mmCIF file of C-alpha atoms in Angstrom:
data_model
loop_
_atom_site.group_PDB
_atom_site.id
_atom_site.type_symbol
_atom_site.label_atom_id
_atom_site.label_comp_id
_atom_site.label_asym_id
_atom_site.label_seq_id
_atom_site.Cartn_x
_atom_site.Cartn_y
_atom_site.Cartn_z
ATOM 1 C CA GLY A 1 12.096 -134.718 114.279
ATOM 2 C CA TYR A 2 12.355 -131.020 114.933
ATOM 3 C CA ARG A 3 13.227 -129.698 118.319
ATOM 4 C CA TYR A 4 13.007 -126.235 119.985
ATOM 5 C CA VAL A 5 14.599 -123.988 122.581
ATOM 6 C CA HIS A 6 12.216 -121.867 124.605
ATOM 7 C CA TYR A 7 12.081 -119.966 127.934
ATOM 8 C CA ASP A 8 9.069 -118.267 129.705
ATOM 9 C CA SER A 9 9.553 -114.516 129.618
ATOM 10 C CA ARG A 10 7.783 -111.846 131.697
ATOM 11 C CA ASP A 11 5.877 -110.228 128.748
ATOM 12 C CA PHE A 12 2.436 -108.982 129.925
ATOM 13 C CA ARG A 13 0.646 -110.685 127.022
ATOM 14 C CA GLY A 14 2.493 -114.046 127.557
ATOM 15 C CA ILE A 15 4.345 -113.904 124.272
ATOM 16 C CA ASP A 16 7.726 -115.644 124.040
ATOM 17 C CA VAL A 17 10.162 -116.294 121.272
ATOM 18 C CA ALA A 18 11.559 -119.717 120.441
ATOM 19 C CA LEU A 19 14.082 -121.367 118.130
ATOM 20 C CA ILE A 20 12.987 -124.301 116.178
ATOM 21 C CA TYR A 21 15.771 -126.575 114.692
ATOM 22 C CA ASN A 22 16.596 -129.762 113.036
ATOM 23 C CA PRO A 23 18.942 -131.700 115.190
ATOM 24 C CA LYS A 24 20.356 -133.397 112.094
ATOM 25 C CA TYR A 25 21.954 -130.161 111.138
ATOM 26 C CA PHE A 26 22.069 -127.951 114.322
ATOM 27 C CA LYS A 27 23.408 -129.015 117.684
ATOM 28 C CA VAL A 28 22.615 -126.884 120.768
ATOM 29 C CA GLU A 29 25.490 -126.281 123.121
ATOM 30 C CA LYS A 30 24.230 -123.301 125.260
ATOM 31 C CA SER A 31 21.237 -121.097 125.629
ATOM 32 C CA ARG A 32 19.619 -118.594 127.847
ATOM 33 C CA PRO A 33 17.018 -115.833 127.819
ATOM 34 C CA VAL A 34 18.312 -112.295 127.606
ATOM 35 C CA PHE A 35 16.270 -109.709 129.564
ATOM 36 C CA VAL A 36 15.446 -106.374 127.917
ATOM 37 C CA LYS A 37 14.995 -103.470 130.489
ATOM 38 C CA ILE A 38 12.356 -101.071 129.039
ATOM 39 C CA PRO A 39 13.127 -97.230 129.729
ATOM 40 C CA ALA A 40 10.617 -95.770 132.145
ATOM 41 C CA GLY A 41 7.702 -94.071 130.424
ATOM 42 C CA THR A 42 8.181 -95.990 127.168
ATOM 43 C CA LYS A 43 5.223 -98.319 127.196
ATOM 44 C CA ASP A 44 2.265 -99.037 129.528
ATOM 45 C CA ALA A 45 3.723 -102.559 130.221
ATOM 46 C CA VAL A 46 6.908 -102.792 132.306
ATOM 47 C CA TYR A 47 8.087 -105.941 130.617
ATOM 48 C CA THR A 48 8.613 -107.029 126.915
ATOM 49 C CA ARG A 49 9.595 -110.333 125.581
ATOM 50 C CA ASP A 50 13.149 -111.706 126.383
ATOM 51 C CA ILE A 51 15.663 -112.267 123.636
ATOM 52 C CA LEU A 52 16.690 -115.824 123.100
ATOM 53 C CA TRP A 53 20.367 -116.499 122.708
ATOM 54 C CA VAL A 54 21.518 -119.949 121.510
ATOM 55 C CA LYS A 55 25.091 -121.032 120.811
ATOM 56 C CA GLY A 56 25.407 -124.190 118.720
ATOM 57 C CA SER A 57 27.026 -126.026 115.883
ATOM 58 C CA LEU A 58 25.633 -125.701 112.334
ATOM 59 C CA ASP A 59 26.782 -128.721 110.422
ATOM 60 C CA GLY A 60 29.960 -128.662 112.497
ATOM 61 C CA GLU A 61 30.501 -124.850 112.449
ATOM 62 C CA PRO A 62 30.039 -122.700 115.615
ATOM 63 C CA VAL A 63 27.229 -120.125 115.276
ATOM 64 C CA GLN A 64 25.314 -118.122 117.724
ATOM 65 C CA LEU A 65 21.799 -116.908 117.177
ATOM 66 C CA PHE A 66 19.654 -114.115 118.776
ATOM 67 C CA VAL A 67 16.047 -114.523 118.411
ATOM 68 C CA ASN A 68 13.935 -111.371 118.824
ATOM 69 C CA HIS A 69 10.394 -109.891 119.111
ATOM 70 C CA TRP A 70 10.972 -106.216 119.920
ATOM 71 C CA PRO A 71 8.430 -103.889 121.600
ATOM 72 C CA SER A 72 5.476 -103.095 119.348
ATOM 73 C CA ARG A 73 4.337 -99.937 117.658
ATOM 74 C CA SER A 74 1.122 -99.779 119.626
ATOM 75 C CA GLY A 75 0.334 -96.159 120.358
ATOM 76 C CA GLY A 76 2.204 -94.971 117.356
ATOM 77 C CA GLN A 77 5.801 -95.450 116.157
ATOM 78 C CA ARG A 78 7.598 -92.796 118.229
ATOM 79 C CA ARG A 79 6.326 -93.740 121.729
ATOM 80 C CA PRO A 80 7.895 -97.108 122.002
ATOM 81 C CA ASP A 81 10.889 -96.307 120.052
ATOM 82 C CA PRO A 82 13.061 -96.275 123.103
ATOM 83 C CA GLY A 83 11.938 -99.805 123.866
ATOM 84 C CA ARG A 84 13.050 -100.941 120.538
ATOM 85 C CA MET A 85 16.437 -99.149 120.879
ATOM 86 C CA ALA A 86 16.861 -100.767 124.203
ATOM 87 C CA ALA A 87 16.254 -104.290 122.716
ATOM 88 C CA ALA A 88 18.765 -103.430 119.934
ATOM 89 C CA THR A 89 21.438 -102.138 122.251
ATOM 90 C CA THR A 90 20.956 -105.237 124.446
ATOM 91 C CA VAL A 91 21.667 -107.585 121.622
ATOM 92 C CA ARG A 92 24.601 -105.321 120.452
ATOM 93 C CA ASN A 93 26.208 -105.296 123.936
ATOM 94 C CA TRP A 94 25.908 -109.098 124.102
ATOM 95 C CA ILE A 95 27.514 -109.502 120.687
ATOM 96 C CA ASP A 96 30.350 -107.298 121.687
ATOM 97 C CA SER A 97 30.911 -109.010 125.065
ATOM 98 C CA LEU A 98 30.807 -112.492 123.526
ATOM 99 C CA ASP A 99 33.220 -111.498 120.767
ATOM 100 C CA ILE A 100 35.746 -110.915 123.483
ATOM 101 C CA ILE A 101 35.275 -114.450 124.869
ATOM 102 C CA ASP A 102 34.842 -116.179 121.514
ATOM 103 C CA PRO A 103 36.396 -113.961 118.752
ATOM 104 C CA GLY A 104 34.917 -114.151 115.280
ATOM 105 C CA VAL A 105 32.103 -116.578 116.054
ATOM 106 C CA LYS A 106 29.436 -116.235 113.357
ATOM 107 C CA THR A 107 26.301 -114.549 114.432
ATOM 108 C CA ILE A 108 22.678 -114.512 113.288
ATOM 109 C CA VAL A 109 20.230 -111.980 114.603
ATOM 110 C CA MET A 110 16.615 -112.688 113.523
ATOM 111 C CA GLY A 111 12.985 -111.904 114.286
ATOM 112 C CA ASP A 112 10.241 -109.320 114.264
ATOM 113 C CA LEU A 113 11.940 -106.137 115.123
ATOM 114 C CA ASN A 114 8.989 -103.964 114.711
ATOM 115 C CA ASP A 115 11.313 -101.533 112.970
ATOM 116 C CA GLY A 116 12.544 -101.407 109.378
ATOM 117 C CA PRO A 117 15.831 -101.924 107.951
ATOM 118 C CA VAL A 118 16.735 -98.143 107.920
ATOM 119 C CA ASP A 119 15.263 -97.364 111.386
ATOM 120 C CA ASN A 120 17.714 -96.166 114.188
ATOM 121 C CA SER A 121 17.301 -99.174 116.311
ATOM 122 C CA VAL A 122 18.631 -101.381 113.421
ATOM 123 C CA THR A 123 21.270 -98.985 111.913
ATOM 124 C CA LYS A 124 22.632 -97.413 115.123
ATOM 125 C CA GLY A 125 21.549 -99.768 117.827
ATOM 126 C CA LEU A 126 22.570 -103.031 116.184
ATOM 127 C CA ARG A 127 25.058 -101.330 113.842
ATOM 128 C CA ALA A 128 23.581 -103.275 110.821
ATOM 129 C CA ARG A 129 24.181 -101.936 107.212
ATOM 130 C CA GLY A 130 23.580 -103.204 103.709
ATOM 131 C CA ASP A 131 27.029 -101.985 102.309
ATOM 132 C CA VAL A 132 28.927 -105.152 101.687
ATOM 133 C CA LYS A 133 32.049 -103.656 100.337
ATOM 134 C CA ASN A 134 32.529 -101.199 103.265
ATOM 135 C CA LEU A 135 31.119 -103.338 106.068
ATOM 136 C CA LYS A 136 33.299 -103.349 109.278
ATOM 137 C CA PRO A 137 34.227 -106.646 111.001
ATOM 138 C CA ASP A 138 32.178 -105.576 114.057
ATOM 139 C CA GLU A 139 29.112 -104.569 112.089
ATOM 140 C CA LEU A 140 26.152 -106.834 111.052
ATOM 141 C CA TYR A 141 25.142 -107.227 107.320
ATOM 142 C CA ASN A 142 21.464 -106.403 106.652
ATOM 143 C CA PRO A 143 20.422 -107.976 103.238
ATOM 144 C CA TRP A 144 16.887 -106.503 103.399
ATOM 145 C CA ILE A 145 17.575 -102.772 102.761
ATOM 146 C CA ALA A 146 17.448 -102.912 98.946
ATOM 147 C CA MET A 147 14.164 -104.882 99.039
ATOM 148 C CA TYR A 148 12.513 -102.531 101.590
ATOM 149 C CA LYS A 149 13.511 -99.381 99.382
ATOM 150 C CA ASN A 150 11.871 -101.191 96.465
ATOM 151 C CA GLY A 151 8.602 -101.174 98.328
ATOM 152 C CA MET A 152 8.650 -104.732 99.393
ATOM 153 C CA GLY A 153 7.562 -105.937 102.865
ATOM 154 C CA THR A 154 6.340 -108.548 105.248
ATOM 155 C CA LEU A 155 3.249 -106.902 106.665
ATOM 156 C CA ALA A 156 0.744 -104.076 105.410
ATOM 157 C CA TYR A 157 -0.947 -101.246 107.335
ATOM 158 C CA GLN A 158 -3.246 -98.842 105.408
ATOM 159 C CA ASP A 159 -1.846 -100.128 102.110
ATOM 160 C CA ALA A 160 1.737 -99.361 103.057
ATOM 161 C CA TRP A 161 4.245 -102.249 103.351
ATOM 162 C CA SER A 162 6.769 -102.596 106.119
ATOM 163 C CA LEU A 163 9.669 -105.009 106.550
ATOM 164 C CA PHE A 164 9.903 -105.658 110.212
ATOM 165 C CA ASP A 165 10.883 -109.310 109.815
ATOM 166 C CA GLN A 166 14.618 -109.582 109.261
ATOM 167 C CA VAL A 167 17.614 -111.943 109.475
ATOM 168 C CA LEU A 168 20.916 -110.124 110.001
ATOM 169 C CA LEU A 169 24.365 -111.690 109.766
ATOM 170 C CA SER A 170 27.727 -110.992 111.000
ATOM 171 C CA ALA A 171 30.395 -109.853 108.484
ATOM 172 C CA SER A 172 32.025 -113.336 108.746
ATOM 173 C CA PHE A 173 29.282 -114.577 106.550
ATOM 174 C CA LEU A 174 30.269 -112.580 103.626
ATOM 175 C CA ASP A 175 33.467 -114.293 102.460
ATOM 176 C CA THR A 176 32.457 -116.626 99.618
ATOM 177 C CA SER A 177 35.869 -118.266 99.473
ATOM 178 C CA GLN A 178 35.757 -119.659 103.170
ATOM 179 C CA PRO A 179 35.325 -123.339 103.788
ATOM 180 C CA GLY A 180 32.383 -122.676 106.109
ATOM 181 C CA PHE A 181 28.851 -121.200 105.498
ATOM 182 C CA PHE A 182 28.477 -117.988 103.610
ATOM 183 C CA TYR A 183 25.573 -115.823 102.772
ATOM 184 C CA TYR A 184 23.905 -116.342 99.432
ATOM 185 C CA LYS A 185 20.364 -114.859 99.132
ATOM 186 C CA ARG A 186 17.281 -113.657 101.196
ATOM 187 C CA TYR A 187 13.592 -114.166 100.523
ATOM 188 C CA ILE A 188 10.146 -113.202 101.630
ATOM 189 C CA PHE A 189 8.020 -116.293 101.509
ATOM 190 C CA ARG A 190 4.668 -115.438 99.878
ATOM 191 C CA ALA A 191 2.777 -118.610 98.991
ATOM 192 C CA ASP A 192 -0.584 -118.064 97.430
ATOM 193 C CA TYR A 193 -2.495 -119.738 100.264
ATOM 194 C CA MET A 194 -0.880 -117.261 102.793
ATOM 195 C CA ILE A 195 -2.343 -114.198 100.921
ATOM 196 C CA GLU A 196 -5.827 -112.672 101.612
ATOM 197 C CA ASN A 197 -7.842 -113.125 98.449
ATOM 198 C CA THR A 198 -11.063 -111.134 99.213
ATOM 199 C CA GLY A 199 -12.263 -108.039 100.962
ATOM 200 C CA ARG A 200 -10.554 -104.813 102.058
ATOM 201 C CA TYR A 201 -7.299 -106.660 102.983
ATOM 202 C CA LYS A 202 -6.972 -108.463 99.660
ATOM 203 C CA GLY A 203 -3.177 -108.922 98.939
ATOM 204 C CA TYR A 204 -2.318 -108.741 102.722
ATOM 205 C CA PRO A 205 -1.037 -111.716 104.538
ATOM 206 C CA MET A 206 -3.977 -113.845 105.571
ATOM 207 C CA ARG A 207 -4.639 -113.917 109.250
ATOM 208 C CA SER A 208 -6.512 -116.547 111.127
ATOM 209 C CA TYR A 209 -9.304 -114.100 111.859
ATOM 210 C CA THR A 210 -10.326 -110.712 110.426
ATOM 211 C CA GLY A 211 -12.339 -109.287 113.269
ATOM 212 C CA ASP A 212 -14.810 -112.099 114.160
ATOM 213 C CA ILE A 213 -14.653 -113.792 110.743
ATOM 214 C CA TYR A 214 -12.437 -116.892 110.555
ATOM 215 C CA ARG A 215 -10.260 -116.860 107.404
ATOM 216 C CA GLY A 216 -8.047 -119.832 108.013
ATOM 217 C CA GLY A 217 -4.862 -117.983 107.496
ATOM 218 C CA TYR A 218 -1.522 -118.136 109.397
ATOM 219 C CA SER A 219 -0.273 -114.683 110.337
ATOM 220 C CA ASP A 220 -0.410 -110.948 109.419
ATOM 221 C CA HIS A 221 3.287 -111.216 108.621
ATOM 222 C CA PHE A 222 4.925 -113.087 105.912
ATOM 223 C CA PRO A 223 7.999 -115.185 106.925
ATOM 224 C CA VAL A 224 11.429 -114.480 105.733
ATOM 225 C CA TYR A 225 14.456 -116.695 105.251
ATOM 226 C CA VAL A 226 18.109 -116.667 104.062
ATOM 227 C CA VAL A 227 20.037 -119.173 102.079
ATOM 228 C CA LEU A 228 23.547 -120.095 103.345
ATOM 229 C CA LEU A 229 25.940 -122.039 101.237
ATOM 230 C CA LYS A 230 29.310 -123.790 101.682
ATOM 231 C CA LYS A 231 31.659 -125.399 99.264
#
């Protein structure tokens, strides 16, 4: 009974993002793809994946979501950095513009950002922070910073963990006394059947293939999720 929102983008590999939802709890009202203009000289490819914007009702409460898959780190971290900053500022500009039209609407930004919680694209581009007490109304709350600083992550490369997969929330989710949904906890989902159990990548997320060898896994990333509560 699940449904999805999806648009074709101009990404050179044919990769898109989509929102999968349960219509019992979430009602889609509006949606559109958001184009990310890549700065010249940033990547070999001219186009990256569109960002998906969806406005709807979560159990009767207005919510807008931005689904992301930012430019990759192929060729090293620094070379594509302007591309990820372009994606971040695109989302940020949309949030700021929509806040003028619909002030205070709750916002969720999620996806594979290809940057960690403390990288510039997230902290400066999106204006996302993990300081609950001093978070400004126009900033996003990033619940993954402490987890990242403790060495936890969603993907591994050369035995170092990164936490590119994040769910960020507007400050309006932090008031636990409100009648609507509020933030409770965040998790990295690491079931045993998703973890590589042999070879040089033991302990990593299990891919479908390692080279030409079929492993029967799911992804080189672990998924993440947040728990929202309401009274």
